[in-house]
JSON list of C-alpha atoms in Angstrom, two decimals:
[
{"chain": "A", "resi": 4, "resn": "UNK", "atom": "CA", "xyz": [0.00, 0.00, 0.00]},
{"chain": "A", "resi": 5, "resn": "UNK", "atom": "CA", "xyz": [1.58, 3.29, -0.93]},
{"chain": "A", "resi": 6, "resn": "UNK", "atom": "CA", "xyz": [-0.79, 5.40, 1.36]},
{"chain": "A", "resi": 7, "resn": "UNK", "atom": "CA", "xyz": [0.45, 9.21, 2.34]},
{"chain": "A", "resi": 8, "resn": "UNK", "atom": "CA", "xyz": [0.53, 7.71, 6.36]},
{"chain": "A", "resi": 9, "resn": "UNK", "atom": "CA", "xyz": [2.74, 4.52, 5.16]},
{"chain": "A", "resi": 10, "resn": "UNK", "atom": "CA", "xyz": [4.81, 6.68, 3.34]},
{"chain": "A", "resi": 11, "resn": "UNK", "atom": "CA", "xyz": [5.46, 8.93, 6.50]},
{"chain": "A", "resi": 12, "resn": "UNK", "atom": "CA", "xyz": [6.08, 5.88, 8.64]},
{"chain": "A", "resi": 13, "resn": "UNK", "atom": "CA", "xyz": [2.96, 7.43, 10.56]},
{"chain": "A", "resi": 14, "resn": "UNK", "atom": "CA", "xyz": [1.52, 3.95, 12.41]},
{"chain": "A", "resi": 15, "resn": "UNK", "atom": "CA", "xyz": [-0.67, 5.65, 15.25]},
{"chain": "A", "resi": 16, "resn": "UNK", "atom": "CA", "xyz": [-2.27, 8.71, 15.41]},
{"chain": "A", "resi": 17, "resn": "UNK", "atom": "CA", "xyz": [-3.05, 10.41, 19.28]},
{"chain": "A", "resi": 18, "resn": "UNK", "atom": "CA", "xyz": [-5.41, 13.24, 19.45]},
{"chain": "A", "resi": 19, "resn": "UNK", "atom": "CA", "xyz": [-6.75, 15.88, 21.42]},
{"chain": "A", "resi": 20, "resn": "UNK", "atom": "CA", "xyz": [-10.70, 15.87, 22.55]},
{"chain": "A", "resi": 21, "resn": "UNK", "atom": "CA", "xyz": [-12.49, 18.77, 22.71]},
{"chain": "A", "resi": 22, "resn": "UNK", "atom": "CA", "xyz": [-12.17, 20.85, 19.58]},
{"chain": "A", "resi": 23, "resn": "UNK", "atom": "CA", "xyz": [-10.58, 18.37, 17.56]},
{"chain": "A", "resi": 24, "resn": "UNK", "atom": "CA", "xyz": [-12.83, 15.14, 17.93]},
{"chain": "A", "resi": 25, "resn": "UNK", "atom": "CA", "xyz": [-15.93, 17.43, 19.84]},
{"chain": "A", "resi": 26, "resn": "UNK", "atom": "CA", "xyz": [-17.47, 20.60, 19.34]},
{"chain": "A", "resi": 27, "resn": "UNK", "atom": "CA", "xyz": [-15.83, 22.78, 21.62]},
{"chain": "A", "resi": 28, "resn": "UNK", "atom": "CA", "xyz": [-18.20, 24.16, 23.96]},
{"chain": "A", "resi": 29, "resn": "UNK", "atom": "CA", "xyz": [-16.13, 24.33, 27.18]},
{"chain": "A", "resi": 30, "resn": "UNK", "atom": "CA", "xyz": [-15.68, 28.20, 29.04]},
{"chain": "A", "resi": 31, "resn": "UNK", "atom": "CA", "xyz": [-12.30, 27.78, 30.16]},
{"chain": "A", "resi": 32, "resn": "UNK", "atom": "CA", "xyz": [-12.70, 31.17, 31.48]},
{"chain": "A", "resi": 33, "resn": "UNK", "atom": "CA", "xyz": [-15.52, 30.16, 33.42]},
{"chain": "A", "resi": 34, "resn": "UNK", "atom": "CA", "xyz": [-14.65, 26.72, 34.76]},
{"chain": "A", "resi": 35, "resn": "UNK", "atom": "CA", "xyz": [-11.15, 28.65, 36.02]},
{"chain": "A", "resi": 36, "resn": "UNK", "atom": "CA", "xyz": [-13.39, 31.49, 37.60]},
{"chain": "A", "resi": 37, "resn": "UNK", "atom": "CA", "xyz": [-15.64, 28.57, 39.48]},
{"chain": "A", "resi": 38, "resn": "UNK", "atom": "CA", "xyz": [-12.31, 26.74, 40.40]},
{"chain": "A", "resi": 39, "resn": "UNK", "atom": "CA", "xyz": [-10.57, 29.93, 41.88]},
{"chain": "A", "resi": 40, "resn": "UNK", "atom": "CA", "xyz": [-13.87, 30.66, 43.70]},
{"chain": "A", "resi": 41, "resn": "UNK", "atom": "CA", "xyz": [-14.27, 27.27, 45.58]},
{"chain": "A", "resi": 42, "resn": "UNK", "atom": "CA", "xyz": [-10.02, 26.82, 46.30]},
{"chain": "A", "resi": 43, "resn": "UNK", "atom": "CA", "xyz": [-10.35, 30.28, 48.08]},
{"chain": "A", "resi": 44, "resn": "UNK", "atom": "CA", "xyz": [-11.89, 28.90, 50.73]},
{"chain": "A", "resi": 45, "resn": "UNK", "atom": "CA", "xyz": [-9.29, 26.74, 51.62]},
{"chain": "A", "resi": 46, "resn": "UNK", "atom": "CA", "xyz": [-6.05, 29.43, 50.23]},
{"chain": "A", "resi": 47, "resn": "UNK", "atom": "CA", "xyz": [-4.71, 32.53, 49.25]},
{"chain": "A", "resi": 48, "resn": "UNK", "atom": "CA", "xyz": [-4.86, 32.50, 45.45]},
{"chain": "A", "resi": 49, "resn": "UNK", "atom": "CA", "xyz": [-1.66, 34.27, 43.91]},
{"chain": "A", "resi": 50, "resn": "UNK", "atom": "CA", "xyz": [-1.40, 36.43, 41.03]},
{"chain": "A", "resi": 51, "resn": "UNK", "atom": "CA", "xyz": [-1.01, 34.09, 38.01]},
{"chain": "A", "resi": 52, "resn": "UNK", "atom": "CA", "xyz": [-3.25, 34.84, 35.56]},
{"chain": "A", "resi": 53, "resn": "UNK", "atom": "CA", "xyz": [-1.38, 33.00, 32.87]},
{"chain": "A", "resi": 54, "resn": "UNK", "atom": "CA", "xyz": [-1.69, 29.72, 34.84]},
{"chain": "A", "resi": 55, "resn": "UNK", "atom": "CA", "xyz": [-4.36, 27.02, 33.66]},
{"chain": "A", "resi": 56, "resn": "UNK", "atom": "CA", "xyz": [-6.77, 25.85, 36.12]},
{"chain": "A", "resi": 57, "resn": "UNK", "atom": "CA", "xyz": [-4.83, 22.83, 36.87]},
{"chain": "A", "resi": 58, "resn": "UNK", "atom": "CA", "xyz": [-1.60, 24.67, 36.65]},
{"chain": "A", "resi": 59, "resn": "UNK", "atom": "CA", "xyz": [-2.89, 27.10, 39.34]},
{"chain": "A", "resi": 60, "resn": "UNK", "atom": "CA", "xyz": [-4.50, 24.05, 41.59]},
{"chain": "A", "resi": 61, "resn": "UNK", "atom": "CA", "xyz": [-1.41, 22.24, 41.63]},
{"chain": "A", "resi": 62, "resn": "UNK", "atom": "CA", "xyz": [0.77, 25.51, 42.63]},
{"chain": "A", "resi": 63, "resn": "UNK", "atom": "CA", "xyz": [-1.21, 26.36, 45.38]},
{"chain": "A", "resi": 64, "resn": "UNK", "atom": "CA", "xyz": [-1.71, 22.58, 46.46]},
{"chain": "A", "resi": 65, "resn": "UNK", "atom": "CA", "xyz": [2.07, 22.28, 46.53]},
{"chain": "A", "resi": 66, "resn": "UNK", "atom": "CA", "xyz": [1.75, 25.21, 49.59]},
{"chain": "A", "resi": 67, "resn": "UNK", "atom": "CA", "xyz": [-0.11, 23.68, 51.91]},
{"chain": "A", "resi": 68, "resn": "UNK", "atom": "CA", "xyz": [-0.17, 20.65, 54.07]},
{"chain": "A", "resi": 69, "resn": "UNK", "atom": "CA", "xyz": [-0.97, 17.24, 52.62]},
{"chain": "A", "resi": 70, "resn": "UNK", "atom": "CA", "xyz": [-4.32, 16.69, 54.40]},
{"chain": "A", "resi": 71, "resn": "UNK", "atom": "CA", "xyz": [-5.42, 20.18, 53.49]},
{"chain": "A", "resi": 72, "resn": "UNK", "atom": "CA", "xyz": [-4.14, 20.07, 49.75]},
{"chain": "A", "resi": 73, "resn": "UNK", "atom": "CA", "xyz": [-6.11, 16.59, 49.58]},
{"chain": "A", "resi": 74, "resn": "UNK", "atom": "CA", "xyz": [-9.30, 18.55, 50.10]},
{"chain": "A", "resi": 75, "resn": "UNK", "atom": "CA", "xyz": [-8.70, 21.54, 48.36]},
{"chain": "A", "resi": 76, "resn": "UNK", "atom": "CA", "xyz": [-7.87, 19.53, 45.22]},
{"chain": "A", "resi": 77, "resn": "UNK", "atom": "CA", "xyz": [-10.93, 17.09, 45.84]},
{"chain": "A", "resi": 78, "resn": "UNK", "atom": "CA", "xyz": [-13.08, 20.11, 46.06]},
{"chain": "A", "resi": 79, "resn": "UNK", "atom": "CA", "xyz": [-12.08, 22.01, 43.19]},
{"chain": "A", "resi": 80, "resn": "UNK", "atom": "CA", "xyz": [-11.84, 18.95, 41.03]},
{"chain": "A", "resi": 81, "resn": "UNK", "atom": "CA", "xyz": [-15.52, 18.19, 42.07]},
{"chain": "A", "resi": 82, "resn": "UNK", "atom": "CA", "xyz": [-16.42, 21.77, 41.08]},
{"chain": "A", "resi": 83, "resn": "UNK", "atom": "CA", "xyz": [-14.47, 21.48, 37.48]},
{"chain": "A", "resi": 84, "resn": "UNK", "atom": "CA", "xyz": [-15.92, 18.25, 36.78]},
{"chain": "A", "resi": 85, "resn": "UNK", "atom": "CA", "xyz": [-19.08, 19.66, 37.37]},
{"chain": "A", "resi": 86, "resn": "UNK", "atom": "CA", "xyz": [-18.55, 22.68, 34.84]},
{"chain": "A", "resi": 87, "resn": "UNK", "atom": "CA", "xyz": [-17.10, 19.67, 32.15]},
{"chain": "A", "resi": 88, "resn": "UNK", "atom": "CA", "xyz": [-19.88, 17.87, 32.53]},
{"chain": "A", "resi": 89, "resn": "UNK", "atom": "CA", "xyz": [-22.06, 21.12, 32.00]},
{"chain": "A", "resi": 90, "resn": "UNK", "atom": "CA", "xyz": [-20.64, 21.83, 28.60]},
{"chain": "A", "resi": 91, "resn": "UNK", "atom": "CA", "xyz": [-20.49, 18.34, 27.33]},
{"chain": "A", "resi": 92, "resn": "UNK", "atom": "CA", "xyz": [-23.98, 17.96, 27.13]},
{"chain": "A", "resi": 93, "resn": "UNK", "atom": "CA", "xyz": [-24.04, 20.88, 25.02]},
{"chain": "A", "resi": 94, "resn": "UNK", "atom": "CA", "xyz": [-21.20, 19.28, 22.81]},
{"chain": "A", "resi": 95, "resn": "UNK", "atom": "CA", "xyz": [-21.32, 16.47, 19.83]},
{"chain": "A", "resi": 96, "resn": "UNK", "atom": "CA", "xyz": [-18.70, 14.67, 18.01]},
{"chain": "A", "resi": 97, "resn": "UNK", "atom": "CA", "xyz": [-17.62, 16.29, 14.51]},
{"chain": "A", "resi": 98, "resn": "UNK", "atom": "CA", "xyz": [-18.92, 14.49, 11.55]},
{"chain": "A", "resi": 99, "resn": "UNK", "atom": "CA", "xyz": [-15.75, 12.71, 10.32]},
{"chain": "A", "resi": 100, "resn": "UNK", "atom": "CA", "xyz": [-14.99, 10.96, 14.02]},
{"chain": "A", "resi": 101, "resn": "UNK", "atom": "CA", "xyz": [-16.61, 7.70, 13.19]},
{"chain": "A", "resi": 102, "resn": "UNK", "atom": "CA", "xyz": [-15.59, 7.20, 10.14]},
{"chain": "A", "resi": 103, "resn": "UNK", "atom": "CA", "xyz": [-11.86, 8.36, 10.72]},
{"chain": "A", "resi": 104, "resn": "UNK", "atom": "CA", "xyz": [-11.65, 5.79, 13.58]},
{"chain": "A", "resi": 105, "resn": "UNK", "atom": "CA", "xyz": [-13.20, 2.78, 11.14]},
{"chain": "A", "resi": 106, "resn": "UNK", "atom": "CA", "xyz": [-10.60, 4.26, 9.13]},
{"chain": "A", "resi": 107, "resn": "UNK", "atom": "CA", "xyz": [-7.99, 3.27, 11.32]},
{"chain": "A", "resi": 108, "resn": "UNK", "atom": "CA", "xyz": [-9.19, 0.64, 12.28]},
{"chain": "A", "resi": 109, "resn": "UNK", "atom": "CA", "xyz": [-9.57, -0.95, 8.57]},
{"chain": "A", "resi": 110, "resn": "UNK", "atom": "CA", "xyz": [-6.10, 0.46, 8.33]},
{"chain": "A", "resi": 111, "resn": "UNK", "atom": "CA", "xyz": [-4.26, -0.91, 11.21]},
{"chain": "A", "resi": 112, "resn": "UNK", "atom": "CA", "xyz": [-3.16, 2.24, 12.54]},
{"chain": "A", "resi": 113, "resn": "UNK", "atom": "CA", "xyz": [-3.53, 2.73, 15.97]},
{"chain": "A", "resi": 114, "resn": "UNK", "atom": "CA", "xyz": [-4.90, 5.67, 17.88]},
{"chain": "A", "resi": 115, "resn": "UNK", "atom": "CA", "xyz": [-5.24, 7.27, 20.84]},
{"chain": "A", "resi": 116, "resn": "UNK", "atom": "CA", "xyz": [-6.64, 9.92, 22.82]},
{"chain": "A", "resi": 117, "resn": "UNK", "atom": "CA", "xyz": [-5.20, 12.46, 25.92]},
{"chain": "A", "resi": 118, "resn": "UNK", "atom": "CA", "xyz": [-7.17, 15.35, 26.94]},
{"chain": "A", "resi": 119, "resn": "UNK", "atom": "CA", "xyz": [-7.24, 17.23, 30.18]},
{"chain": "A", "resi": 120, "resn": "UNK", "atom": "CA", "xyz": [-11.12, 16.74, 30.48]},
{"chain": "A", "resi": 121, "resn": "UNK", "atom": "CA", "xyz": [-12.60, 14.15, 32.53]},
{"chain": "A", "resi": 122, "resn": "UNK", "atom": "CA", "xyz": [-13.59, 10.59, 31.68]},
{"chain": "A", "resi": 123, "resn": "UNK", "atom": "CA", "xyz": [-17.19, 11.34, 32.65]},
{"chain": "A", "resi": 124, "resn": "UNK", "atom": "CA", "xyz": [-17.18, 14.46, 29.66]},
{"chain": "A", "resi": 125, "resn": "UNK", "atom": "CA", "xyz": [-15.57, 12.40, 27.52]},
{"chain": "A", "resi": 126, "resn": "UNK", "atom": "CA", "xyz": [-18.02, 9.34, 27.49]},
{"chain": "A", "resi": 127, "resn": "UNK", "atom": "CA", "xyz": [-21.04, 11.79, 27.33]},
{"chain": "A", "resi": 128, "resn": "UNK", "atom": "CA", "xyz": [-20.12, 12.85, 24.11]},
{"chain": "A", "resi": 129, "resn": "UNK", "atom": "CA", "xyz": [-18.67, 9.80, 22.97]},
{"chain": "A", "resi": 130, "resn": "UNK", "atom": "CA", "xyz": [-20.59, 6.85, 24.55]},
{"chain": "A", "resi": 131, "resn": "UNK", "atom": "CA", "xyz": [-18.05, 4.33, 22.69]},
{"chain": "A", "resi": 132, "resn": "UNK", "atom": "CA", "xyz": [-15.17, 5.73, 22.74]},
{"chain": "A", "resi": 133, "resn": "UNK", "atom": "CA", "xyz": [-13.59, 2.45, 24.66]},
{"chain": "A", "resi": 134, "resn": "UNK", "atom": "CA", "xyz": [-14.54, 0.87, 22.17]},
{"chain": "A", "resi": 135, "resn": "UNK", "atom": "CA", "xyz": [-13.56, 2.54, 19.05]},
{"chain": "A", "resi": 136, "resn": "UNK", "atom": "CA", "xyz": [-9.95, 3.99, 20.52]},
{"chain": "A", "resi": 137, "resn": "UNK", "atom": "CA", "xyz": [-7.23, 1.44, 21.37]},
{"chain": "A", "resi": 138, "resn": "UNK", "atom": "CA", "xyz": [-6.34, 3.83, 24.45]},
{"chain": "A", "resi": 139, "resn": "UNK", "atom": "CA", "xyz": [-7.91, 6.90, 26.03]},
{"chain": "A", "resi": 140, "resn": "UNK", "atom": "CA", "xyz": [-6.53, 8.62, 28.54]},
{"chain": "A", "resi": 141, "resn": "UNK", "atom": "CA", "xyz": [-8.14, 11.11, 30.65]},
{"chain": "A", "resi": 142, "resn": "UNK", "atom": "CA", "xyz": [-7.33, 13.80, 33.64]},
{"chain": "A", "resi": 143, "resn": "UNK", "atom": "CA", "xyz": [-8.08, 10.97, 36.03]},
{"chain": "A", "resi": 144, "resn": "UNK", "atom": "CA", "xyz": [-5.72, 8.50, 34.56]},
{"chain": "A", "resi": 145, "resn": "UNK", "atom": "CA", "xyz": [-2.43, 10.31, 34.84]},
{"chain": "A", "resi": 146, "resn": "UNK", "atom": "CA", "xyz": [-0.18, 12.10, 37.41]},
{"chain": "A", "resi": 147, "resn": "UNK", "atom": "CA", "xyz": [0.72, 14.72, 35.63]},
{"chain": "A", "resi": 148, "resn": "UNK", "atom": "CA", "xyz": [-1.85, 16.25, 32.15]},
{"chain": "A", "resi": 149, "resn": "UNK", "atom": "CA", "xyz": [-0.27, 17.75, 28.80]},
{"chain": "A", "resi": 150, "resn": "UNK", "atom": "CA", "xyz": [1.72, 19.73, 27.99]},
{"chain": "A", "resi": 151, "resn": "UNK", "atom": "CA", "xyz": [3.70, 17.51, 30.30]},
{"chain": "A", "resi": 152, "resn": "UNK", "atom": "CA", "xyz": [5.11, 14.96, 28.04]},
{"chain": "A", "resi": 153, "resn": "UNK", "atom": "CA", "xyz": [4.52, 11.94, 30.37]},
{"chain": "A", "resi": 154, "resn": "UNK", "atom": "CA", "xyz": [0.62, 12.16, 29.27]},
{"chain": "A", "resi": 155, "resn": "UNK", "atom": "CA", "xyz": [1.72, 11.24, 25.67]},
{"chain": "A", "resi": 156, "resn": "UNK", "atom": "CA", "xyz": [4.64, 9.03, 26.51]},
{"chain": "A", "resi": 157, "resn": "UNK", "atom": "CA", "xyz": [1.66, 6.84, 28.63]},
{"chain": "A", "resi": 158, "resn": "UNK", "atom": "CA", "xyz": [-0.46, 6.60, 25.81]},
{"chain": "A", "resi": 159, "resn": "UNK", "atom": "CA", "xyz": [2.57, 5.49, 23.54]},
{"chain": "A", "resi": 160, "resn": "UNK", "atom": "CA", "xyz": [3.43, 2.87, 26.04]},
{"chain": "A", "resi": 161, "resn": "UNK", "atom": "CA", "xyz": [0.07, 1.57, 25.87]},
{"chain": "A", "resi": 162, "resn": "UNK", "atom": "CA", "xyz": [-0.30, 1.50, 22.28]},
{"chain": "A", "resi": 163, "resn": "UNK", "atom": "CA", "xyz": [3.01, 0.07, 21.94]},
{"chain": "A", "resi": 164, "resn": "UNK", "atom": "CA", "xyz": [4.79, 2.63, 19.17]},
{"chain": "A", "resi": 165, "resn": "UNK", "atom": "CA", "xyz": [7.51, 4.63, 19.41]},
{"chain": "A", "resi": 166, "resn": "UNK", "atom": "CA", "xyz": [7.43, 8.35, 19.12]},
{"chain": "A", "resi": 167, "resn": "UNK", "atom": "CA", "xyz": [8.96, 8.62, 15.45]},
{"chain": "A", "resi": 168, "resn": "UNK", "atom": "CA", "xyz": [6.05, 7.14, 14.37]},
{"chain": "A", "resi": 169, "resn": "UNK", "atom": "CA", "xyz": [3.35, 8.91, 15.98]},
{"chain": "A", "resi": 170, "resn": "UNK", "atom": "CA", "xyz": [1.25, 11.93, 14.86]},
{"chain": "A", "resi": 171, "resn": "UNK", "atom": "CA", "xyz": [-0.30, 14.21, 17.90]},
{"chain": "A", "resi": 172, "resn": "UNK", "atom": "CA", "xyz": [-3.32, 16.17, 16.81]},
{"chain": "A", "resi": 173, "resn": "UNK", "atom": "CA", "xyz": [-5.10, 18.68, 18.76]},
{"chain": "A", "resi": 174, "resn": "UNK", "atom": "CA", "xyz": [-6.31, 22.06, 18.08]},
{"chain": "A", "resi": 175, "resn": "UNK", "atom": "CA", "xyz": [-4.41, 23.98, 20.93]},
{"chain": "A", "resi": 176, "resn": "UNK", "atom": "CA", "xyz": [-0.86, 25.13, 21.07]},
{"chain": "A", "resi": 177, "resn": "UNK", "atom": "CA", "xyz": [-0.25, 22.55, 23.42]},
{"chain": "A", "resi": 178, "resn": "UNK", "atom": "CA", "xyz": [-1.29, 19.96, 21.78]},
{"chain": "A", "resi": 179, "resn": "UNK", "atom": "CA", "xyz": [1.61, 21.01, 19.54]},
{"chain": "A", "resi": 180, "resn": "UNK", "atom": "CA", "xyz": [4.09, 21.41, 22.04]},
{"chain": "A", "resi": 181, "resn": "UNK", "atom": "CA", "xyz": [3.62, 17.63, 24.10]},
{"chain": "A", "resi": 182, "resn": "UNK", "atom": "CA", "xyz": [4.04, 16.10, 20.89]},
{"chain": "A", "resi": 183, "resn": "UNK", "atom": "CA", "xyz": [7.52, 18.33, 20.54]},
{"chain": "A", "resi": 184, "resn": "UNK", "atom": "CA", "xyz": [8.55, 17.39, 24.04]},
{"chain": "A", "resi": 185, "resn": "UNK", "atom": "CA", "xyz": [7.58, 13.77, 23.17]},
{"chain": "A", "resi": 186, "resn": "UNK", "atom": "CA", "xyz": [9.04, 13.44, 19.98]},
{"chain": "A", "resi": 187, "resn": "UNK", "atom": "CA", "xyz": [6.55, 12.38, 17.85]},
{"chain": "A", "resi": 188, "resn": "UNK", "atom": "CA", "xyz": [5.28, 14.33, 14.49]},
{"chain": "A", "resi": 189, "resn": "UNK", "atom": "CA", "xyz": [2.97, 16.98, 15.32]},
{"chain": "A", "resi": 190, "resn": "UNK", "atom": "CA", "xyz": [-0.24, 18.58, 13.93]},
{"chain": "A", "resi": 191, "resn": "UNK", "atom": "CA", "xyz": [-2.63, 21.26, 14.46]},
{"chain": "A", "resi": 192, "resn": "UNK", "atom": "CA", "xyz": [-6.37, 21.59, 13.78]},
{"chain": "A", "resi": 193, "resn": "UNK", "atom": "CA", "xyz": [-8.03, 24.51, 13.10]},
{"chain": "A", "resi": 194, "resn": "UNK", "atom": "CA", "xyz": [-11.69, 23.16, 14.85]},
{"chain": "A", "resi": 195, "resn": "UNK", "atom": "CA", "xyz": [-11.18, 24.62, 18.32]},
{"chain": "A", "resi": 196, "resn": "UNK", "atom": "CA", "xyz": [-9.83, 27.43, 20.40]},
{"chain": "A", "resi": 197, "resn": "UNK", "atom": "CA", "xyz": [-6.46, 28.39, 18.67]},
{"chain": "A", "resi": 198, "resn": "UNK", "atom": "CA", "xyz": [-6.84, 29.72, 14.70]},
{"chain": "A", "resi": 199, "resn": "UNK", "atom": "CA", "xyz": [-4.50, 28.45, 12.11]},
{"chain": "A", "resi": 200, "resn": "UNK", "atom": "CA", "xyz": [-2.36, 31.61, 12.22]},
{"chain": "A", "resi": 201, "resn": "UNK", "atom": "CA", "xyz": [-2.04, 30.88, 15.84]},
{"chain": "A", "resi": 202, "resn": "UNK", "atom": "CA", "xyz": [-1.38, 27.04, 15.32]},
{"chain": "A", "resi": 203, "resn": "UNK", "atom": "CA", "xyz": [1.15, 27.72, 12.43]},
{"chain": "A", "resi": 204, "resn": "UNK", "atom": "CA", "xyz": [2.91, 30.10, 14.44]},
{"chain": "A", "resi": 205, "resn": "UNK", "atom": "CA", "xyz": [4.36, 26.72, 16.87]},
{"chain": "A", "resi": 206, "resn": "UNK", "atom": "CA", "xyz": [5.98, 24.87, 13.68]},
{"chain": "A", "resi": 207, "resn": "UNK", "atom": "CA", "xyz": [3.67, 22.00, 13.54]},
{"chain": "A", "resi": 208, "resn": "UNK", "atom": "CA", "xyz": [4.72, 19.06, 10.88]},
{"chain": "A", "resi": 209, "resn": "UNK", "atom": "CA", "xyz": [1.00, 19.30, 9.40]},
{"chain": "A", "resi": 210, "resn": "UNK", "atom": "CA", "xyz": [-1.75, 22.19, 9.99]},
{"chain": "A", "resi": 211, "resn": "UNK", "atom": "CA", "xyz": [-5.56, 21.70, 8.06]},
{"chain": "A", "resi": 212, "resn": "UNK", "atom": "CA", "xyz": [-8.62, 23.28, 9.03]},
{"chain": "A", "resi": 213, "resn": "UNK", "atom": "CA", "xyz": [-10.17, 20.20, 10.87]},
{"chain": "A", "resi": 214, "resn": "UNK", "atom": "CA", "xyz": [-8.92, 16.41, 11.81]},
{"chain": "A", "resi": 215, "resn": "UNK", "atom": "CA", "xyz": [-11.52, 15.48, 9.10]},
{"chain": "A", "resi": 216, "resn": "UNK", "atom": "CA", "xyz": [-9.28, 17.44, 6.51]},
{"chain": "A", "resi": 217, "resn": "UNK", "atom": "CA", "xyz": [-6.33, 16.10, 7.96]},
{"chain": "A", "resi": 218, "resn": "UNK", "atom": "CA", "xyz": [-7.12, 12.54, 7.88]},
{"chain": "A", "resi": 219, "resn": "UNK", "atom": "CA", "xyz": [-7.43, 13.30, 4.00]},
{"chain": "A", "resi": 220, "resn": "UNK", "atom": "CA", "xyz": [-4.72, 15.04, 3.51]},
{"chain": "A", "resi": 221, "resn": "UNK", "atom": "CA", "xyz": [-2.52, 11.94, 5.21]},
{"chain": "A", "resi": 222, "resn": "UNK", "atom": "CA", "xyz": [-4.31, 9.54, 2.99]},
{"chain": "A", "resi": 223, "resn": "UNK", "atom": "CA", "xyz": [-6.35, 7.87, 5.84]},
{"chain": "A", "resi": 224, "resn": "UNK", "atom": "CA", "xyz": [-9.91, 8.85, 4.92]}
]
């Protein structure tokens, strides 16, 4: 077979959730505003605007005293899930999902997904997604969430490949730079938060307007 992915020595393909496989629909601006609100009660918050909501849990977790970081982090995890779970019943796979992972499958090309979401989001808007996706990995399932490269280098253990032949997707600057600081081939989606000026701006190997587009331009759909 002389396929645009064989060619590439691409063998799995790992991608970001929401805004590359889902309709976006999450207020990250929100869900950090209703984090910060319930982990005052338990800390000073500093001034770090730039942090992520995990980012910013995990700083001022590392502060305080193990009991009392335990229940901060419980509680503000319990309040994000709770804004997830809000905007994934608002959300809906993209058109080209199930298709792209029969794909695969048909293909023998393995895939993957990491997102910082929760499992509970995640099976809301994709009910199968076990099923369909040789390895899915979720907030809950690792110590530490992209851009941290140990949340890629998991699902590569599971899936068995090595990072030279791996393509990480997602639609988020981010995405982009865990797949740089994993080694594996990198590509950006223009379906979510980040635009394709933005995205084209971190040096990803591929860039298309969707994963849909993508899959097509790799020879996979």
């Amino acid at each position: 077979m002389t396929a645009t992915y064989l060619r590439a020595g691409i063998t799995a393909l790992v991608f970001d959730f929401d805004g590359t496989l889902a309709v976006p629909t999450l207020d990250f601006k929100h869900m950090k505003s209703r984090a910060v609100e319930t982990l005052r009660r338990h800390a000073p918050i500093p001034a770090r605007p730039e942090l992520p909501t995990m980012e910013l849990l995990a700083l001022v977790c590392s502060e305080l005293p193990d009991e009392d970081a335990e229940r901060a982090r419980s509680d503000v995890l319990a309040t994000v899930r709770d804004v997830e779970v809000e905007a994934a019943a608002q959300s809906a796979l993209f058109p080209f999902v199930r298709p792209l992972f029969a794909a695969c499958a048909e293909r023998g090309v393995a895939t993957g997904i990491i997102t910082r979401n929760c499992p509970e989001a995640v099976r809301m808007v994709f009910p199968d997604v076990y099923e369909l996706c040789s390895c899915v990995l979720t907030r809950d399932d690792v110590p530490l969430v992209k851009p941290d490269p140990d949340h890629l280098v998991r699902a590569l253990v599971r899936l068995g490949k090595k990072p030279g032949e791996t393509l990480m997707i997602g639609d988020h600057p981010m995405d982009i730079e865990v797949g740089k600081r994993a080694g594996t081939l990198t590509a950006g989606v223009g379906s979510g938060e980040a635009d394709m000026e933005r995205l084209e701006s971190h040096g990803p190997d591929y860039l298309a307007e969707d994963a849909g587009r993508l899959m097509r331009l790799l020879g996979i759909l």
